[in-house]
Coordinates of N, CA and C in Angstrom, one line a residue:
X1 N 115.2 133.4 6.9 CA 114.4 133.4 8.2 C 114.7 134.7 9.0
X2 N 113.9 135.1 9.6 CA 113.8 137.1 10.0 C 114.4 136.1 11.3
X3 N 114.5 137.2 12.4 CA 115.5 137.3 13.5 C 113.9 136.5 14.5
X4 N 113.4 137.0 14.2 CA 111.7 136.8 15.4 C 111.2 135.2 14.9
X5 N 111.4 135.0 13.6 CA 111.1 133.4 14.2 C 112.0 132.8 15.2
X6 N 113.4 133.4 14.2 CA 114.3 132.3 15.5 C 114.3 132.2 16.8
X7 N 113.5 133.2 17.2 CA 113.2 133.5 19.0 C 112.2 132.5 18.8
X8 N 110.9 132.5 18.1 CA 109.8 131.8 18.4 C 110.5 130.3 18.6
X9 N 111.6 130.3 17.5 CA 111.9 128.6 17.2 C 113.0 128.5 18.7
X10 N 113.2 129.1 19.6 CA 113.8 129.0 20.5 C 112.9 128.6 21.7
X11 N 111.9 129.5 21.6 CA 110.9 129.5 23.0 C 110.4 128.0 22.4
X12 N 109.6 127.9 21.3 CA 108.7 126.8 21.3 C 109.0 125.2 21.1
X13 N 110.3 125.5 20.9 CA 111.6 124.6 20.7 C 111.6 123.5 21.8
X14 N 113.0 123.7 21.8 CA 113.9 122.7 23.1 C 113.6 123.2 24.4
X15 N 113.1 122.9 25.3 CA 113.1 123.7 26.5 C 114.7 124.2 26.9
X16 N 114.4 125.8 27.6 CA 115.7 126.6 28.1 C 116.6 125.7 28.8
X17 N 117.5 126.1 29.2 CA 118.4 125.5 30.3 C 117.8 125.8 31.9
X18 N 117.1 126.6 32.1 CA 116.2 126.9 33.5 C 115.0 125.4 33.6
X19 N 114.5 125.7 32.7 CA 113.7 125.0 32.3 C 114.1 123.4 32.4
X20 N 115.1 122.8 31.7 CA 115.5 121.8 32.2 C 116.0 121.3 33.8
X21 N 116.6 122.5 34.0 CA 117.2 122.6 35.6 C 116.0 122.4 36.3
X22 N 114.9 122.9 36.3 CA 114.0 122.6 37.5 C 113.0 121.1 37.3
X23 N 113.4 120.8 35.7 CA 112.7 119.7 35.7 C 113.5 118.4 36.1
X24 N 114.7 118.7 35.6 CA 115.7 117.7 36.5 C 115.7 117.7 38.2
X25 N 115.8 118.8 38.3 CA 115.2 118.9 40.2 C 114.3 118.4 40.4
X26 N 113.0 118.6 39.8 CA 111.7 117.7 40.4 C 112.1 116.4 39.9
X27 N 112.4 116.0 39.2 CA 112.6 114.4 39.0 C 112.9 113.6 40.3
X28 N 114.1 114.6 40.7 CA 115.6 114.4 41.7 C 114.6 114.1 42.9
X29 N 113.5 115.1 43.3 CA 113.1 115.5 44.5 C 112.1 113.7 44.5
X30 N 111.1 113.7 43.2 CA 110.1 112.9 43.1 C 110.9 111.4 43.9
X31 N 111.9 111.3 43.0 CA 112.8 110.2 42.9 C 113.3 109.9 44.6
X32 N 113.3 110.8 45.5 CA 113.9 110.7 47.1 C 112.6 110.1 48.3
X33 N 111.4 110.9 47.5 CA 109.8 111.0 47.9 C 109.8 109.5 48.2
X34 N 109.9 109.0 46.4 CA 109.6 107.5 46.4 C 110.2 106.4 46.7
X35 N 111.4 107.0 47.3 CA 112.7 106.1 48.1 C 112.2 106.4 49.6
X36 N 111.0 106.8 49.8 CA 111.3 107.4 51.4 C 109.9 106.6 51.6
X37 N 109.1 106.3 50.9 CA 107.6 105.8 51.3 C 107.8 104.3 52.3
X38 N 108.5 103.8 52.3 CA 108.3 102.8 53.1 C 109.0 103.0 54.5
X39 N 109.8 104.0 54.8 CA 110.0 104.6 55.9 C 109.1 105.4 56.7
X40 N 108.0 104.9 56.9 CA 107.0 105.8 57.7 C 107.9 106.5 59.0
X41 N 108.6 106.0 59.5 CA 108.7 106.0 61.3 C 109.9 107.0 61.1
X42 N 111.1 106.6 59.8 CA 111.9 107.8 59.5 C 111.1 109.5 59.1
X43 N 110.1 109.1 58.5 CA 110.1 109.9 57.9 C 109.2 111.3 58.9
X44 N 108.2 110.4 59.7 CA 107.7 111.1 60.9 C 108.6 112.0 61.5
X45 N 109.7 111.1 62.2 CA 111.2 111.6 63.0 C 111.1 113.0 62.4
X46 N 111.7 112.8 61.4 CA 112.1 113.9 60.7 C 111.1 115.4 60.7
X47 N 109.7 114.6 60.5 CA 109.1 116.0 60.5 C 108.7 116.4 62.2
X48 N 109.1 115.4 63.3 CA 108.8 116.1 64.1 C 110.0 117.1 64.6
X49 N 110.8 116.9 63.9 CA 112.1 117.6 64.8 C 112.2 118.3 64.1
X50 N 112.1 118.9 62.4 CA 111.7 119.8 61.9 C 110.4 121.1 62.8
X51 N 109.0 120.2 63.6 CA 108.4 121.3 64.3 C 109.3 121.8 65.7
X52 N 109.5 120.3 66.3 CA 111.0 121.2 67.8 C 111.6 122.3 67.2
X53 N 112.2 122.2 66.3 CA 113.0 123.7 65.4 C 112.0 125.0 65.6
X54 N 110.7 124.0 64.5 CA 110.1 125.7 64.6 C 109.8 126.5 65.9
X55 N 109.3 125.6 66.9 CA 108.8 125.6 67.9 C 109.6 126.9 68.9
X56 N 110.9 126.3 68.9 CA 112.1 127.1 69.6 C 112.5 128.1 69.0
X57 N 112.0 128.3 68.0 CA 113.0 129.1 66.7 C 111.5 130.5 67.4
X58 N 110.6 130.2 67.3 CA 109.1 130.9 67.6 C 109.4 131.8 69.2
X59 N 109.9 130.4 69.9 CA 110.0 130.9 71.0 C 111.2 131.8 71.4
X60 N 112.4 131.9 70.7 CA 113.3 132.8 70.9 C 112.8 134.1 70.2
X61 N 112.3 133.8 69.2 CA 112.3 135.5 68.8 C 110.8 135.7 69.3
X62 N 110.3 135.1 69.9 CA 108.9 136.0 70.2 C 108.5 136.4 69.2
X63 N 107.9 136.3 68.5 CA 106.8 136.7 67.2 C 106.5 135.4 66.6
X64 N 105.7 135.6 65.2 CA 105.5 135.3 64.2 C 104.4 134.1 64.7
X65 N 103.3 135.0 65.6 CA 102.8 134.0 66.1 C 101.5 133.8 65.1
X66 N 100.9 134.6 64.6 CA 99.8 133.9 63.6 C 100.2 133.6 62.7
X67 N 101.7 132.9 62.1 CA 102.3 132.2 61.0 C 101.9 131.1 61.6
X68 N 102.0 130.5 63.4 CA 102.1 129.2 63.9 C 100.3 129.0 63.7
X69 N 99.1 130.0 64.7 CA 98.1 129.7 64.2 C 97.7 129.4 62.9
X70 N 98.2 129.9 61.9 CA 97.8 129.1 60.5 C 98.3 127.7 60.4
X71 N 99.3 127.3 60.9 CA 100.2 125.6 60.9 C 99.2 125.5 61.2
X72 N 99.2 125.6 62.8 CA 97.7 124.3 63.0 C 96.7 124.3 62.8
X73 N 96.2 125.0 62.4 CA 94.7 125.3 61.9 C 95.0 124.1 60.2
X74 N 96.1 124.1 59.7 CA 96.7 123.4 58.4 C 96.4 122.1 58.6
X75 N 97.1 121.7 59.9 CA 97.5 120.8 60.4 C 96.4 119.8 60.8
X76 N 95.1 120.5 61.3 CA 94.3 120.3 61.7 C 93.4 119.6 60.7
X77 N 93.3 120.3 59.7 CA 92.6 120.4 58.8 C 93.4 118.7 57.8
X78 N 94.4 118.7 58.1 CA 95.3 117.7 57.4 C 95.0 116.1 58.3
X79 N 94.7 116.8 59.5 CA 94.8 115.4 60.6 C 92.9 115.3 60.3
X80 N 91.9 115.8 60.1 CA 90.6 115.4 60.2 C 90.4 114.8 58.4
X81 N 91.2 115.0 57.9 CA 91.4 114.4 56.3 C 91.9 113.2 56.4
X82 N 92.7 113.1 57.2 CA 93.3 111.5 57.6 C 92.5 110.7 58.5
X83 N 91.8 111.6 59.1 CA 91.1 110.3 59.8 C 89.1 110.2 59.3
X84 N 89.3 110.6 58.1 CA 88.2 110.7 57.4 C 87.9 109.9 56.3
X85 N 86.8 108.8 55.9 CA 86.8 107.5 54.9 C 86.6 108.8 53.2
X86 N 87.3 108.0 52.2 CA 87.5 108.4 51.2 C 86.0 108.8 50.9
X87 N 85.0 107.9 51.0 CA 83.1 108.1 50.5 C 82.9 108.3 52.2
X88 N 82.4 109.4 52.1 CA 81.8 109.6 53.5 C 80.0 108.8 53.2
X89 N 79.9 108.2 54.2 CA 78.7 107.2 54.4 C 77.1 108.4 54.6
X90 N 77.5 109.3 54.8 CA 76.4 110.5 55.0 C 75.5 110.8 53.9
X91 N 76.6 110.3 52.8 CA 76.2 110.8 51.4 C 75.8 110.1 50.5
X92 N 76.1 108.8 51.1 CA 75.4 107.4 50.6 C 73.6 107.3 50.2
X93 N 73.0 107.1 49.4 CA 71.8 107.0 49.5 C 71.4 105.4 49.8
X94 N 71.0 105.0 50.7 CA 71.0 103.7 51.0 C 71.8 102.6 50.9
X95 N 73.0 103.2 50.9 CA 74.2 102.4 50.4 C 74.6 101.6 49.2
X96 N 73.4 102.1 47.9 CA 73.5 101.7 46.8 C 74.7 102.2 46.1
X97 N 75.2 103.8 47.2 CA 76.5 104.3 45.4 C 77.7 104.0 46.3
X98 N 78.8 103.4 45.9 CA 79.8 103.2 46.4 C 80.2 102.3 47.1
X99 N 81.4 102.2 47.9 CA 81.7 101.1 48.8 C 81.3 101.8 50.5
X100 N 80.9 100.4 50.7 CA 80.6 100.9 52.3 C 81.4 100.2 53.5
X101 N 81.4 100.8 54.2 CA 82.1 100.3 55.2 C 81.2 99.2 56.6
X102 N 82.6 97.9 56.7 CA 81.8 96.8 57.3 C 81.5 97.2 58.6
X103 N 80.1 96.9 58.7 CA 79.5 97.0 60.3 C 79.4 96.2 61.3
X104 N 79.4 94.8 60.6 CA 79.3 93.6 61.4 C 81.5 92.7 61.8
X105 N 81.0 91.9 62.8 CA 82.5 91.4 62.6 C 82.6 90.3 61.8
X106 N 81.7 89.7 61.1 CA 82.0 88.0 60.2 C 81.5 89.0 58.8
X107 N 81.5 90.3 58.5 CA 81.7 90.7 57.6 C 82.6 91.0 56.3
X108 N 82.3 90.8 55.1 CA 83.5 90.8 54.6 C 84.9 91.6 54.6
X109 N 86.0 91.5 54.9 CA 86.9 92.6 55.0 C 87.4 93.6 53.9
X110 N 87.4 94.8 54.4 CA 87.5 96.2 53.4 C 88.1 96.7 54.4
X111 N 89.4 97.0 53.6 CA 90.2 98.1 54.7 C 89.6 99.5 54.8
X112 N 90.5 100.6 55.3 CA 89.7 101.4 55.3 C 90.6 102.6 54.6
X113 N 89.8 103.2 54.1 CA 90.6 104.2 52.8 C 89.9 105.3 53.1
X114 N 91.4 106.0 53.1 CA 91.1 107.6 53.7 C 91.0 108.2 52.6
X115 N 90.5 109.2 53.0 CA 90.8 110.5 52.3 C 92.0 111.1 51.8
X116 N 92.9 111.1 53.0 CA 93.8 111.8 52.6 C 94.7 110.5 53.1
X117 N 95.8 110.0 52.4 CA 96.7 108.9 52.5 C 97.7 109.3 53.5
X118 N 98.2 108.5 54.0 CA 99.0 108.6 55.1 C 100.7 109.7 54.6
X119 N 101.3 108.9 53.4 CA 101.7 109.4 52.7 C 102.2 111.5 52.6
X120 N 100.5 111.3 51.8 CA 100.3 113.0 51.7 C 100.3 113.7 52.4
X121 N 99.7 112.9 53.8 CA 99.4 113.8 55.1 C 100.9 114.0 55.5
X122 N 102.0 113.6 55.4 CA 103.3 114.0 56.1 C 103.4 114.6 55.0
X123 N 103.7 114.2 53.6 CA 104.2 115.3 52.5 C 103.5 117.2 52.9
X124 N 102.5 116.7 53.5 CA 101.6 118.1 53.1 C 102.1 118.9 54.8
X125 N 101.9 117.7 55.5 CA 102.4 118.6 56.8 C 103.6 119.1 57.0
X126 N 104.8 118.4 56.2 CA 106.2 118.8 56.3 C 106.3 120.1 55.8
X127 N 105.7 120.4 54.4 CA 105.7 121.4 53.7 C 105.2 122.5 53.9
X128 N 104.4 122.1 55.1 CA 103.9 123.3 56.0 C 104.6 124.1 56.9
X129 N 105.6 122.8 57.6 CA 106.2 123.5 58.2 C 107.5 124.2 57.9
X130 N 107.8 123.6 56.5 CA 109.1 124.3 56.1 C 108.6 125.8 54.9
X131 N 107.5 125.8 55.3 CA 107.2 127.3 54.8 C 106.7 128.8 55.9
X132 N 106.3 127.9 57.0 CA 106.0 128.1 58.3 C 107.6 128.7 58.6
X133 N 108.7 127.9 58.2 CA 109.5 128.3 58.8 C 110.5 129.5 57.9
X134 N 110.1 129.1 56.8 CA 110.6 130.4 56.2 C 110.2 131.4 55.9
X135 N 109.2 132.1 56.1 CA 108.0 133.0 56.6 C 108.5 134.1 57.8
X136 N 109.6 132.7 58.9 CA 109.7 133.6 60.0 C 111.2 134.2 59.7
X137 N 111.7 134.3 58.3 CA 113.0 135.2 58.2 C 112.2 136.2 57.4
X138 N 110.7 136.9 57.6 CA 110.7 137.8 56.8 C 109.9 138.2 58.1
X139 N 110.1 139.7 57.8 CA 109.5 140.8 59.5 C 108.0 141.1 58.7
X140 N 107.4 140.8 57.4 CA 106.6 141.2 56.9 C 105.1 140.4 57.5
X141 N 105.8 139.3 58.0 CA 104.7 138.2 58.6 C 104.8 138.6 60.0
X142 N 105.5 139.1 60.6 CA 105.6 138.9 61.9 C 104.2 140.4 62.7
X143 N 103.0 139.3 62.0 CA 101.8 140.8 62.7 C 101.7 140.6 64.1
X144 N 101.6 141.7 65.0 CA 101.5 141.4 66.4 C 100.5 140.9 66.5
X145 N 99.7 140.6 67.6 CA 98.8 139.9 68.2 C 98.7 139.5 69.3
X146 N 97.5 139.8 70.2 CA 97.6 138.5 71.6 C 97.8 137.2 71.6
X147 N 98.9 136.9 71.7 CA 99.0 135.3 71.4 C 98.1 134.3 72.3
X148 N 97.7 134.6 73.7 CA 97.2 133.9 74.6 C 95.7 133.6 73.9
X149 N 95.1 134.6 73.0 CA 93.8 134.5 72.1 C 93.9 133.4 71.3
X150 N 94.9 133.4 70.5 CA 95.0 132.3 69.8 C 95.1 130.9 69.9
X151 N 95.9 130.8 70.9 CA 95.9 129.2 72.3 C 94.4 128.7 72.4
X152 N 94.0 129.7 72.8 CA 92.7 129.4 73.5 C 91.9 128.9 72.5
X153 N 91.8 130.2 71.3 CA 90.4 129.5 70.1 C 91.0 128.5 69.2
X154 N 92.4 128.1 69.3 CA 92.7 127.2 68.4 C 92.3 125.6 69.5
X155 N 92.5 125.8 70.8 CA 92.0 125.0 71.3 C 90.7 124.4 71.8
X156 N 89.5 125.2 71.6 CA 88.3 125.3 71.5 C 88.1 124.7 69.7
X157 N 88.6 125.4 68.9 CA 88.6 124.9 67.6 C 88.8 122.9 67.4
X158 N 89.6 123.2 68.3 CA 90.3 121.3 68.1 C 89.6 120.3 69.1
X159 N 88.8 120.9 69.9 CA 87.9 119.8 70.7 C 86.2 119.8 69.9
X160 N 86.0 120.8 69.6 CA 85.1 120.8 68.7 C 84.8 120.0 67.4
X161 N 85.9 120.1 66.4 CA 86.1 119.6 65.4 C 86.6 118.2 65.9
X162 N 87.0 117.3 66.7 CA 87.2 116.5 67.2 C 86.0 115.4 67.4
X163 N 85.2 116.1 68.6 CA 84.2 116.2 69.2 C 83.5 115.6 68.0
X164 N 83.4 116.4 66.6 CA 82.3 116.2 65.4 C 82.5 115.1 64.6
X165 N 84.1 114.7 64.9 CA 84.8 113.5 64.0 C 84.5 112.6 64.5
X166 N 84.5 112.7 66.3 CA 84.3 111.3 67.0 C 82.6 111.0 66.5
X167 N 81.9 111.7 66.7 CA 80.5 111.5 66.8 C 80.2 111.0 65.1
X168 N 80.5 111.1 64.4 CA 80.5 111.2 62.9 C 80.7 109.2 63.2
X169 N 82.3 108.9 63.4 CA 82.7 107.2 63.8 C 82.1 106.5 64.3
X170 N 81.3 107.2 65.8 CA 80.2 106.5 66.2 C 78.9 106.0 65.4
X171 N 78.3 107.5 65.1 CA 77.2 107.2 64.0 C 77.5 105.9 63.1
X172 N 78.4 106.3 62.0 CA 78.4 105.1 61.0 C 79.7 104.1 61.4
X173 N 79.8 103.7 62.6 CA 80.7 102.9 63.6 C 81.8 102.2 62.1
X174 N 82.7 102.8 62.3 CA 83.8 102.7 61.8 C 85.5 103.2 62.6
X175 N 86.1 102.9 62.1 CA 87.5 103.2 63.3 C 88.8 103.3 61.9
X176 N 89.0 104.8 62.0 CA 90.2 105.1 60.4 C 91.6 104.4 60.8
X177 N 91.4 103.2 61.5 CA 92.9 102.1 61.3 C 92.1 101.0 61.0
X178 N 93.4 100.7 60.0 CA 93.3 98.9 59.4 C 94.1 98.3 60.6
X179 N 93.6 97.1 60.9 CA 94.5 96.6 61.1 C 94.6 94.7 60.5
X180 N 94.2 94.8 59.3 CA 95.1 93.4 58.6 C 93.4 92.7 58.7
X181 N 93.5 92.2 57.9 CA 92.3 90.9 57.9 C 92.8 89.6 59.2
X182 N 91.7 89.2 59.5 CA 91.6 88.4 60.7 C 92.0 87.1 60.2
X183 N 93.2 86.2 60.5 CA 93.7 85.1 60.2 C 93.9 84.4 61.2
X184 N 93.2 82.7 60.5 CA 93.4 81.5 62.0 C 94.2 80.9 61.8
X185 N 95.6 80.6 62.8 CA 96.4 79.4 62.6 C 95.7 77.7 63.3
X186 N 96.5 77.2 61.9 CA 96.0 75.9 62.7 C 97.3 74.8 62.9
X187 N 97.0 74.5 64.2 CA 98.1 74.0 64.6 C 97.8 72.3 64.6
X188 N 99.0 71.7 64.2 CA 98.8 69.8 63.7 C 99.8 69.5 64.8
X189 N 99.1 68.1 65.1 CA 99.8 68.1 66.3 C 100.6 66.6 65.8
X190 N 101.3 66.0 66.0 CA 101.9 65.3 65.9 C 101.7 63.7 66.2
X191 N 101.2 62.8 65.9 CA 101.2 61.6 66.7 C 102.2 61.1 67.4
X192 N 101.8 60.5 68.1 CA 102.7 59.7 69.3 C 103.9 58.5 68.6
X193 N 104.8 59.1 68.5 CA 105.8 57.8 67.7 C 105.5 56.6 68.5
X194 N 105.0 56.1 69.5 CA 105.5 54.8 70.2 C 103.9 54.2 69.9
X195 N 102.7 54.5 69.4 CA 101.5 54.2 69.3 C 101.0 53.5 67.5
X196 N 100.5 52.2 67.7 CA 100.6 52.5 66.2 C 99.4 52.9 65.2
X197 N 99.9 52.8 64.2 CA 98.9 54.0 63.4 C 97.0 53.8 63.6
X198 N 97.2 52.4 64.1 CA 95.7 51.8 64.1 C 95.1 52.2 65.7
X199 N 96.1 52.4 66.3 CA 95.5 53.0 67.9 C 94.7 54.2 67.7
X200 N 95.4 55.2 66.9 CA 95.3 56.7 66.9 C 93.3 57.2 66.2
X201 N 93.2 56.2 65.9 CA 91.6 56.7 65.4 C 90.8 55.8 66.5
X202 N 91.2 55.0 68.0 CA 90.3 54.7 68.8 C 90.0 55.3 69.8
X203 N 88.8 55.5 70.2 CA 88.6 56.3 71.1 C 89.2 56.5 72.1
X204 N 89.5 57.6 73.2 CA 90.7 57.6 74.6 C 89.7 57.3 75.6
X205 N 89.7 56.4 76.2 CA 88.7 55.8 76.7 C 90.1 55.5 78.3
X206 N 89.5 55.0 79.6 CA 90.5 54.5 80.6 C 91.1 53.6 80.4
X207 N 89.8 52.2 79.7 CA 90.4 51.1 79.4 C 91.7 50.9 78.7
X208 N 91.5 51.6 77.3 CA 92.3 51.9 76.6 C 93.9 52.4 76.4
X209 N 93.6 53.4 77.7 CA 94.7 53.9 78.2 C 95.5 52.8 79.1
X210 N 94.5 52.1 80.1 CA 95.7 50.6 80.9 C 96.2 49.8 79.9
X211 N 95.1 49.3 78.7 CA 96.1 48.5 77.4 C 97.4 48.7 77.4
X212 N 97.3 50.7 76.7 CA 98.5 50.8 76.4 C 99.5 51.0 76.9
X213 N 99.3 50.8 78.2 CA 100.4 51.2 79.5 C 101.1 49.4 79.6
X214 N 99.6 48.3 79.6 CA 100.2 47.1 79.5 C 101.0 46.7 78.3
X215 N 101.1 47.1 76.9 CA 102.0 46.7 75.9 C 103.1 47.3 75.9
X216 N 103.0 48.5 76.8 CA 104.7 49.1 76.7 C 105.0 48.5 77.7
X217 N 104.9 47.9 78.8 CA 105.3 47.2 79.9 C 106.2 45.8 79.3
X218 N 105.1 45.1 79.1 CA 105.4 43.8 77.9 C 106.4 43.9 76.9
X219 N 106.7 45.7 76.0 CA 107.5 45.5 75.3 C 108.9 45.9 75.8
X220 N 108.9 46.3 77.0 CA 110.1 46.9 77.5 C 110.6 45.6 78.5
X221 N 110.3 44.5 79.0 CA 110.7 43.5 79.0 C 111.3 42.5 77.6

C-alpha cells in the first residue's frame, strides 16, 4: 500500500481527533439547550442581563454603534417572526390550503403556531447578542457614525413595522398568545345530611319549607 492511500484511508476513515472534539461539544452544547427548554423565565433572565452587559459595555467605550443598530434591526426582525402565524392567512385562497385560524368564540380550538417558536426566538436572540458582543473586542467594527441617526430611523423603523403587524391581527383578527382551551368546572353540591333522600327531588316550595322546620322540631323533642 503506497504512502497516499494511507492519508486517503486516514481522511475518509475514522474522523480526526478535531473532528471528534467539536462533535462532542455540539452534543455537550445540544444536550444543555434541551435541559434548559422548560425554563422559559431562566432562560429570558439570562439573556436579558447578557444585553445590560452589552448595553454598558457600548456605553463606556463609546463606539461600536452600528454593531448595536444591526442587533436590533435582528432583533426586530426576530420579535415580528414571533408574533407572526406559521400560514399567514393572506396567502390562503379561500381558506381551502391549510389550517386557519378561529374567528368565532364557540369555535373549535387551535392554538396558535408561530412562525418562529418561542424557543428559537431566544436561541436566535441570545446568539446575537453574544456576537454583538464579540465584534466589540475588534476596532475593525467599530465604524464611526452619527449615532443620534440611528435612534431615530431604527425608531421610525419599529413603529412602522409594528404599526403593519398590528393592522395585519386586526384584518384576519387573531392575537399570537394561546392562552389554553376554555374549560368549565362543575361544581356538586352536597345534599343536606339531616333531609331524607325522598325530600331532595320535591319541589322548594314555603309550605314545604314549614314541614321541614315542623319535623326537626318533633324530632328534637
Amino acid at each position: 500500500m503506497s504512502e497516499g492511500d494511507s492519508v486517503g484511508d486516514s481522511i475518509h476513515g475514522k474522523p480526526s481527533t478535531i473532528g471528534r472534539f467539536f462533535t462532542r461539544l455540539g452534543q455537550i452544547y445540544q444536550s444543555w439547550l434541551d435541559k434548559s427548554t422548560p425554563f422559559s423565565i431562566v432562560r429570558w433572565g439570562v439573556t436579558l442581563l447578557l444585553t445590560a452587559i452589552y448595553m454598558i459595555r457600548v456605553y463606556i467605550l463609546q463606539g461600536w454603534y452600528i454593531v448595536t443598530y444591526a442587533l436590533g434591526i435582528y432583533h426586530l426582525n426576530l420579535f415580528i417572526a414571533f408574533l407572526s402565524p406559521k400560514v399567514d392567512p393572506s396567502l390562503l385562497d379561500d381558506g381551502d390550503e391549510g389550517p386557519s385560524l378561529p374567528t368565532k368564540q364557540n369555535e373549535e380550538f387551535r392554538p396558535f403556531i408561530r412562525r418562529l417558536p418561542e424557543f428559537k426566538f431566544w436561541h436566535s436572540a441570545t446568539k446575537g447578542i453574544v456576537i454583538a458582543m464579540i465584534c466589540t473586542f475588534f476596532e475593525a467594527f467599530n465604524v464611526p457614525v452619527f449615532w443620534p441617526i440611528l435612534v431615530m430611523y431604527f425608531i421610525m423603523l419599529f413603529c412602522i413595522t409594528m404599526k403593519r403587524q398590528i393592522k395585519h391581527m386586526v384584518k384576519y383578527r387573531y392575537l399570537p398568545f394561546t392562552h389554553g382551551k376554555r374549560t368549565y368546572r362543575v361544581v356538586v353540591c352536597d345534599p343536606q345530611p339531616n333531609l331524607p333522600p325522598s325530600s331532595l327531588s320535591e319541589p322548594i316550595t314555603l309550605g314545604a319549607m314549614v314541614l321541614r322546620l315542623i319535623r326537626r322540631k318533633k324530632k328534637n323533642k
